[in-house]
Each structure stands twice: as C-alpha cells, then as structure tokens.
PDB file of C-alpha atoms in Angstrom:
ATOM      1  CA  MET A   1     -13.874 -19.237 -20.102  1.00 72.00           C
ATOM      2  CA  VAL A   2     -12.922 -19.361 -16.417  1.00 83.00           C
ATOM      3  CA  ASP A   3      -9.740 -17.630 -15.296  1.00 90.00           C
ATOM      4  CA  PRO A   4      -7.221 -19.981 -13.673  1.00 94.00           C
ATOM      5  CA  PRO A   5      -6.666 -19.693  -9.920  1.00 95.00           C
ATOM      6  CA  GLU A   6      -3.936 -17.245  -8.895  1.00 96.00           C
ATOM      7  CA  ARG A   7      -0.715 -18.238  -7.208  1.00 96.00           C
ATOM      8  CA  PRO A   8       1.112 -15.269  -5.662  1.00 98.00           C
ATOM      9  CA  THR A   9       4.780 -16.216  -5.676  1.00 98.00           C
ATOM     10  CA  ALA A  10       7.904 -14.726  -4.077  1.00 98.00           C
ATOM     11  CA  ARG A  11      11.037 -15.143  -6.222  1.00 98.00           C
ATOM     12  CA  VAL A  12      14.430 -14.236  -4.777  1.00 98.00           C
ATOM     13  CA  LEU A  13      17.449 -12.727  -6.508  1.00 98.00           C
ATOM     14  CA  LEU A  14      19.825 -14.193  -3.913  1.00 98.00           C
ATOM     15  CA  LEU A  15      23.283 -12.692  -4.439  1.00 98.00           C
ATOM     16  CA  ASP A  16      26.416 -13.610  -2.508  1.00 98.00           C
ATOM     17  CA  ARG A  17      29.376 -11.379  -1.550  1.00 98.00           C
ATOM     18  CA  ASP A  18      30.925 -12.057  -4.998  1.00 98.00           C
ATOM     19  CA  ASP A  19      27.727 -10.961  -6.820  1.00 98.00           C
ATOM     20  CA  ARG A  20      26.901 -14.513  -7.873  1.00 98.00           C
ATOM     21  CA  ILE A  21      23.238 -15.535  -8.025  1.00 98.00           C
ATOM     22  CA  LEU A  22      21.933 -18.796  -6.599  1.00 98.00           C
ATOM     23  CA  LEU A  23      19.764 -20.791  -9.007  1.00 98.00           C
ATOM     24  CA  LEU A  24      18.085 -24.172  -8.790  1.00 97.00           C
ATOM     25  CA  LYS A  25      17.573 -26.572 -11.688  1.00 97.00           C
ATOM     26  CA  GLY A  26      14.400 -28.563 -11.737  1.00 94.00           C
ATOM     27  CA  ARG A  27      11.397 -29.903 -13.560  1.00 90.00           C
ATOM     28  CA  LEU A  28       7.687 -29.102 -13.264  1.00 79.00           C
ATOM     29  CA  PRO A  29       5.305 -31.434 -11.396  1.00 79.00           C
ATOM     30  CA  GLY A  30       3.201 -31.640 -14.574  1.00 73.00           C
ATOM     31  CA  ALA A  31       6.243 -32.745 -16.612  1.00 75.00           C
ATOM     32  CA  PRO A  32       8.544 -34.687 -14.268  1.00 74.00           C
ATOM     33  CA  ALA A  33      10.300 -36.397 -17.194  1.00 79.00           C
ATOM     34  CA  GLY A  34      10.764 -33.104 -19.053  1.00 80.00           C
ATOM     35  CA  PRO A  35      13.963 -31.138 -19.400  1.00 83.00           C
ATOM     36  CA  GLY A  36      15.089 -29.156 -16.399  1.00 91.00           C
ATOM     37  CA  SER A  37      15.389 -25.374 -16.263  1.00 95.00           C
ATOM     38  CA  TRP A  38      17.291 -23.027 -13.975  1.00 97.00           C
ATOM     39  CA  PHE A  39      15.234 -20.671 -11.805  1.00 97.00           C
ATOM     40  CA  THR A  40      15.535 -18.433  -8.779  1.00 98.00           C
ATOM     41  CA  VAL A  41      14.880 -19.443  -5.188  1.00 98.00           C
ATOM     42  CA  GLY A  42      11.265 -18.950  -4.203  1.00 97.00           C
ATOM     43  CA  GLY A  43       7.742 -20.278  -4.040  1.00 95.00           C
ATOM     44  CA  GLY A  44       4.121 -19.601  -3.299  1.00 96.00           C
ATOM     45  CA  LEU A  45       2.898 -17.501  -0.415  1.00 98.00           C
ATOM     46  CA  GLU A  46       1.335 -19.268   2.544  1.00 97.00           C
ATOM     47  CA  PRO A  47      -1.896 -17.838   4.030  1.00 96.00           C
ATOM     48  CA  GLY A  48      -1.236 -14.494   5.736  1.00 97.00           C
ATOM     49  CA  GLU A  49       2.322 -14.131   4.396  1.00 97.00           C
ATOM     50  CA  THR A  50       3.674 -11.087   2.622  1.00 97.00           C
ATOM     51  CA  PHE A  51       5.966 -11.502  -0.376  1.00 97.00           C
ATOM     52  CA  VAL A  52       8.981 -10.557   1.777  1.00 96.00           C
ATOM     53  CA  GLN A  53       8.019 -13.035   4.517  1.00 97.00           C
ATOM     54  CA  ALA A  54       7.590 -15.787   1.907  1.00 98.00           C
ATOM     55  CA  ALA A  55      10.963 -14.893   0.359  1.00 98.00           C
ATOM     56  CA  ALA A  56      12.720 -15.170   3.742  1.00 98.00           C
ATOM     57  CA  ARG A  57      11.042 -18.526   4.430  1.00 97.00           C
ATOM     58  CA  GLU A  58      11.887 -19.887   0.970  1.00 96.00           C
ATOM     59  CA  ILE A  59      15.556 -18.880   1.344  1.00 98.00           C
ATOM     60  CA  ARG A  60      15.783 -20.821   4.616  1.00 97.00           C
ATOM     61  CA  GLU A  61      13.871 -23.862   3.305  1.00 95.00           C
ATOM     62  CA  GLU A  62      15.493 -24.117  -0.129  1.00 96.00           C
ATOM     63  CA  THR A  63      19.074 -23.134   0.752  1.00 97.00           C
ATOM     64  CA  GLY A  64      19.602 -23.316   4.517  1.00 97.00           C
ATOM     65  CA  ILE A  65      21.060 -19.795   4.323  1.00 97.00           C
ATOM     66  CA  THR A  66      20.146 -17.774   7.410  1.00 96.00           C
ATOM     67  CA  ASP A  67      22.111 -14.530   6.945  1.00 97.00           C
ATOM     68  CA  ALA A  68      20.214 -13.166   3.924  1.00 98.00           C
ATOM     69  CA  VAL A  69      19.273  -9.495   4.069  1.00 98.00           C
ATOM     70  CA  LEU A  70      16.194  -8.819   2.001  1.00 98.00           C
ATOM     71  CA  GLY A  71      15.790  -5.700  -0.056  1.00 97.00           C
ATOM     72  CA  PRO A  72      13.005  -4.389  -2.244  1.00 97.00           C
ATOM     73  CA  VAL A  73      10.839  -5.975  -4.899  1.00 98.00           C
ATOM     74  CA  VAL A  74      12.631  -5.029  -8.131  1.00 98.00           C
ATOM     75  CA  TRP A  75      10.598  -6.889 -10.770  1.00 98.00           C
ATOM     76  CA  VAL A  76       7.119  -8.334 -11.180  1.00 98.00           C
ATOM     77  CA  ARG A  77       5.963 -10.886 -13.726  1.00 98.00           C
ATOM     78  CA  GLU A  78       2.805 -12.864 -14.365  1.00 97.00           C
ATOM     79  CA  GLY A  79       1.688 -15.677 -16.596  1.00 97.00           C
ATOM     80  CA  VAL A  80      -0.086 -18.992 -16.704  1.00 95.00           C
ATOM     81  CA  LEU A  81       1.823 -22.154 -15.893  1.00 89.00           C
ATOM     82  CA  HIS A  82       0.412 -25.696 -16.017  1.00 85.00           C
ATOM     83  CA  ILE A  83       1.571 -27.593 -12.902  1.00 83.00           C
ATOM     84  CA  PRO A  84      -0.346 -29.744 -14.090  1.00 82.00           C
ATOM     85  CA  GLU A  85      -3.523 -27.632 -13.786  1.00 88.00           C
ATOM     86  CA  PRO A  86      -3.311 -24.045 -15.091  1.00 93.00           C
ATOM     87  CA  ARG A  87      -2.384 -21.415 -12.482  1.00 94.00           C
ATOM     88  CA  LEU A  88      -1.895 -17.687 -12.928  1.00 97.00           C
ATOM     89  CA  PHE A  89       1.474 -17.007 -11.328  1.00 96.00           C
ATOM     90  CA  ARG A  90       1.909 -13.471  -9.959  1.00 98.00           C
ATOM     91  CA  GLU A  91       5.622 -13.271  -9.185  1.00 98.00           C
ATOM     92  CA  SER A  92       7.449 -10.600  -7.207  1.00 98.00           C
ATOM     93  CA  TYR A  93      11.266 -10.689  -7.499  1.00 98.00           C
ATOM     94  CA  ILE A  94      12.920  -9.605  -4.260  1.00 98.00           C
ATOM     95  CA  LEU A  95      16.593  -8.716  -3.973  1.00 98.00           C
ATOM     96  CA  ALA A  96      18.482 -10.464  -1.172  1.00 98.00           C
ATOM     97  CA  ARG A  97      22.164 -10.501  -0.253  1.00 98.00           C
ATOM     98  CA  CYS A  98      24.103 -13.040   1.808  1.00 98.00           C
ATOM     99  CA  GLU A  99      27.662 -14.175   2.441  1.00 98.00           C
ATOM    100  CA  GLY A 100      27.276 -17.230   0.210  1.00 97.00           C
ATOM    101  CA  GLY A 101      28.553 -20.710   0.931  1.00 95.00           C
ATOM    102  CA  GLU A 102      27.321 -24.157   0.073  1.00 96.00           C
ATOM    103  CA  PRO A 103      23.507 -24.328   0.017  1.00 97.00           C
ATOM    104  CA  SER A 104      21.820 -27.030   2.088  1.00 95.00           C
ATOM    105  CA  ARG A 105      19.029 -29.313   0.864  1.00 93.00           C
ATOM    106  CA  ASP A 106      17.971 -30.244   4.408  1.00 94.00           C
ATOM    107  CA  GLY A 107      14.775 -28.144   4.241  1.00 92.00           C
ATOM    108  CA  TRP A 108      13.514 -29.627   0.990  1.00 93.00           C
ATOM    109  CA  ASP A 109      10.203 -31.466   0.946  1.00 91.00           C
ATOM    110  CA  ALA A 110       9.642 -34.756  -0.941  1.00 91.00           C
ATOM    111  CA  LEU A 111       8.476 -33.029  -4.141  1.00 87.00           C
ATOM    112  CA  GLU A 112      11.512 -30.733  -4.178  1.00 90.00           C
ATOM    113  CA  ARG A 113      13.825 -33.714  -3.648  1.00 90.00           C
ATOM    114  CA  GLU A 114      12.144 -35.475  -6.583  1.00 89.00           C
ATOM    115  CA  LEU A 115      12.050 -32.542  -9.029  1.00 90.00           C
ATOM    116  CA  ILE A 116      15.103 -30.383  -8.213  1.00 92.00           C
ATOM    117  CA  ASP A 117      18.248 -31.762  -9.791  1.00 93.00           C
ATOM    118  CA  ASP A 118      20.875 -29.143  -8.946  1.00 95.00           C
ATOM    119  CA  VAL A 119      21.548 -25.923  -7.066  1.00 97.00           C
ATOM    120  CA  ARG A 120      24.549 -23.670  -7.652  1.00 97.00           C
ATOM    121  CA  TRP A 121      25.948 -20.157  -7.644  1.00 98.00           C
ATOM    122  CA  TRP A 122      26.305 -18.468 -11.065  1.00 98.00           C
ATOM    123  CA  THR A 123      28.482 -15.550 -12.126  1.00 98.00           C
ATOM    124  CA  LEU A 124      26.966 -13.059 -14.529  1.00 97.00           C
ATOM    125  CA  VAL A 125      29.388 -14.268 -17.246  1.00 97.00           C
ATOM    126  CA  GLU A 126      28.362 -17.919 -16.745  1.00 98.00           C
ATOM    127  CA  LEU A 127      24.714 -16.911 -16.899  1.00 97.00           C
ATOM    128  CA  ALA A 128      25.233 -14.933 -20.109  1.00 97.00           C
ATOM    129  CA  LEU A 129      27.050 -17.850 -21.771  1.00 98.00           C
ATOM    130  CA  THR A 130      24.796 -20.751 -20.809  1.00 97.00           C
ATOM    131  CA  THR A 131      22.600 -22.432 -23.388  1.00 97.00           C
ATOM    132  CA  ASP A 132      20.438 -23.936 -20.617  1.00 96.00           C
ATOM    133  CA  ALA A 133      16.918 -22.610 -20.105  1.00 95.00           C
ATOM    134  CA  VAL A 134      16.899 -19.959 -17.351  1.00 97.00           C
ATOM    135  CA  PHE A 135      13.891 -18.249 -15.785  1.00 97.00           C
ATOM    136  CA  PRO A 136      12.980 -15.498 -15.820  1.00 98.00           C
ATOM    137  CA  PRO A 137      13.919 -15.141 -19.487  1.00 97.00           C
ATOM    138  CA  GLY A 138      16.643 -12.530 -19.955  1.00 97.00           C
ATOM    139  CA  LEU A 139      17.964 -12.864 -16.396  1.00 98.00           C
ATOM    140  CA  ALA A 140      21.579 -12.270 -17.499  1.00 98.00           C
ATOM    141  CA  ARG A 141      20.523  -9.050 -19.233  1.00 97.00           C
ATOM    142  CA  LEU A 142      18.387  -7.842 -16.307  1.00 98.00           C
ATOM    143  CA  LEU A 143      20.856  -8.511 -13.461  1.00 98.00           C
ATOM    144  CA  PRO A 144      23.700  -6.006 -14.104  1.00 98.00           C
ATOM    145  CA  ASP A 145      21.696  -2.989 -12.881  1.00 97.00           C
ATOM    146  CA  ILE A 146      20.602  -4.914  -9.771  1.00 98.00           C
ATOM    147  CA  ILE A 147      24.153  -6.053  -9.000  1.00 97.00           C
ATOM    148  CA  ALA A 148      25.420  -2.484  -9.473  1.00 97.00           C
ATOM    149  CA  GLY A 149      22.822  -1.197  -6.986  1.00 97.00           C
ATOM    150  CA  ARG A 150      20.781   0.660  -9.626  1.00 97.00           C
ATOM    151  CA  LEU A 151      17.416  -0.387  -8.236  1.00 98.00           C
ATOM    152  CA  PRO A 152      14.134   0.841  -9.705  1.00 98.00           C
ATOM    153  CA  ALA A 153      11.996   3.221  -7.630  1.00 97.00           C
ATOM    154  CA  GLU A 154       9.014   0.977  -8.411  1.00 98.00           C
ATOM    155  CA  PRO A 155       9.101  -2.692  -9.494  1.00 98.00           C
ATOM    156  CA  ILE A 156       9.612  -3.169 -13.233  1.00 98.00           C
ATOM    157  CA  ARG A 157       7.224  -5.492 -15.074  1.00 98.00           C
ATOM    158  CA  ILE A 158       9.277  -8.104 -16.935  1.00 98.00           C
ATOM    159  CA  PRO A 159       7.892 -10.430 -19.633  1.00 97.00           C
ATOM    160  CA  TRP A 160       6.581 -13.883 -18.836  1.00 96.00           C
ATOM    161  CA  ALA A 161       8.094 -15.492 -21.929  1.00 90.00           C
TER     162      ALA A 161
END
C-alpha cells in the first residue's frame, strides 16, 4: 500500500482582543454538497514557506486582517483527509492575536468562495455549546489554557478524530 502524499498545513488560532476565536464554516472539495463544518483559519504551505509564514499569509488572504501578531506553534495534528484524493495532513496550530473586527472575503479564491459558507468570531461559551461540527475536535476544551496564556513548552499532539 502506498502512503498518501503529505500536505503540511498551517492552522491559526486567531484570537481577538475579547479572546474570541475566528472560525470559518465550509465544505470539502470532495464533498461540496456535504454538511459544513467550522474550522480554524489556515491552509497548505507554499514551496519554501515556513509554517509561521504560511499562517501569516493565510490570515491576510482568508480574513483581510493585517495586525495579527503570531506566537508559537501550540498543537500539532495529523491524519488522512480525502479532498477528493487521500492526503496526509500534517497540521501545526499557531497562536495569533489581533484587534478583531469584521473579516474580509476579498482575498478568497474561487474555490474558497464556492465552499466557504460563513466566517465569524466565537466566544468560548458559544463554542462549548454548539452542536455544529468543529475542527479540531475538542477545540472548546483545548482553548482555555491558550486563552489564559498557559502555552506548552513544546507543541502538544492532539487527536485527528
């Protein structure tokens, strides 16, 4: 059996001044008619990019926010996702803080415009109470330490599912 190609991916825990996290709701390219899920800002690395450089680029492209201050990688996660071909996603979750405000969709490409249905700021309480699918799983349980500034010395491996 051949291992699927890898896709190194920068995910961003983008928090505003009120400790809300920005999430997008969208569908996978392999299942455009499927139900949407909420997920963090982020995407694949371009050739020569570091995870932090990719995170900064994705924040600008997906939100229009330009004042984000990036911090450390706090979590890592990996698993296979079919988009529609199988890919081994190697995700690094990077903390970033900004003032907040209304995100802009101006930097979205055609696929993002087709597959992303919503973008909004979430409080920790809203996140804990939602019945919507949210990725990574357990985000509401994982965020309090990050919001409180209790950051791990080394990135913590979180489960894929």
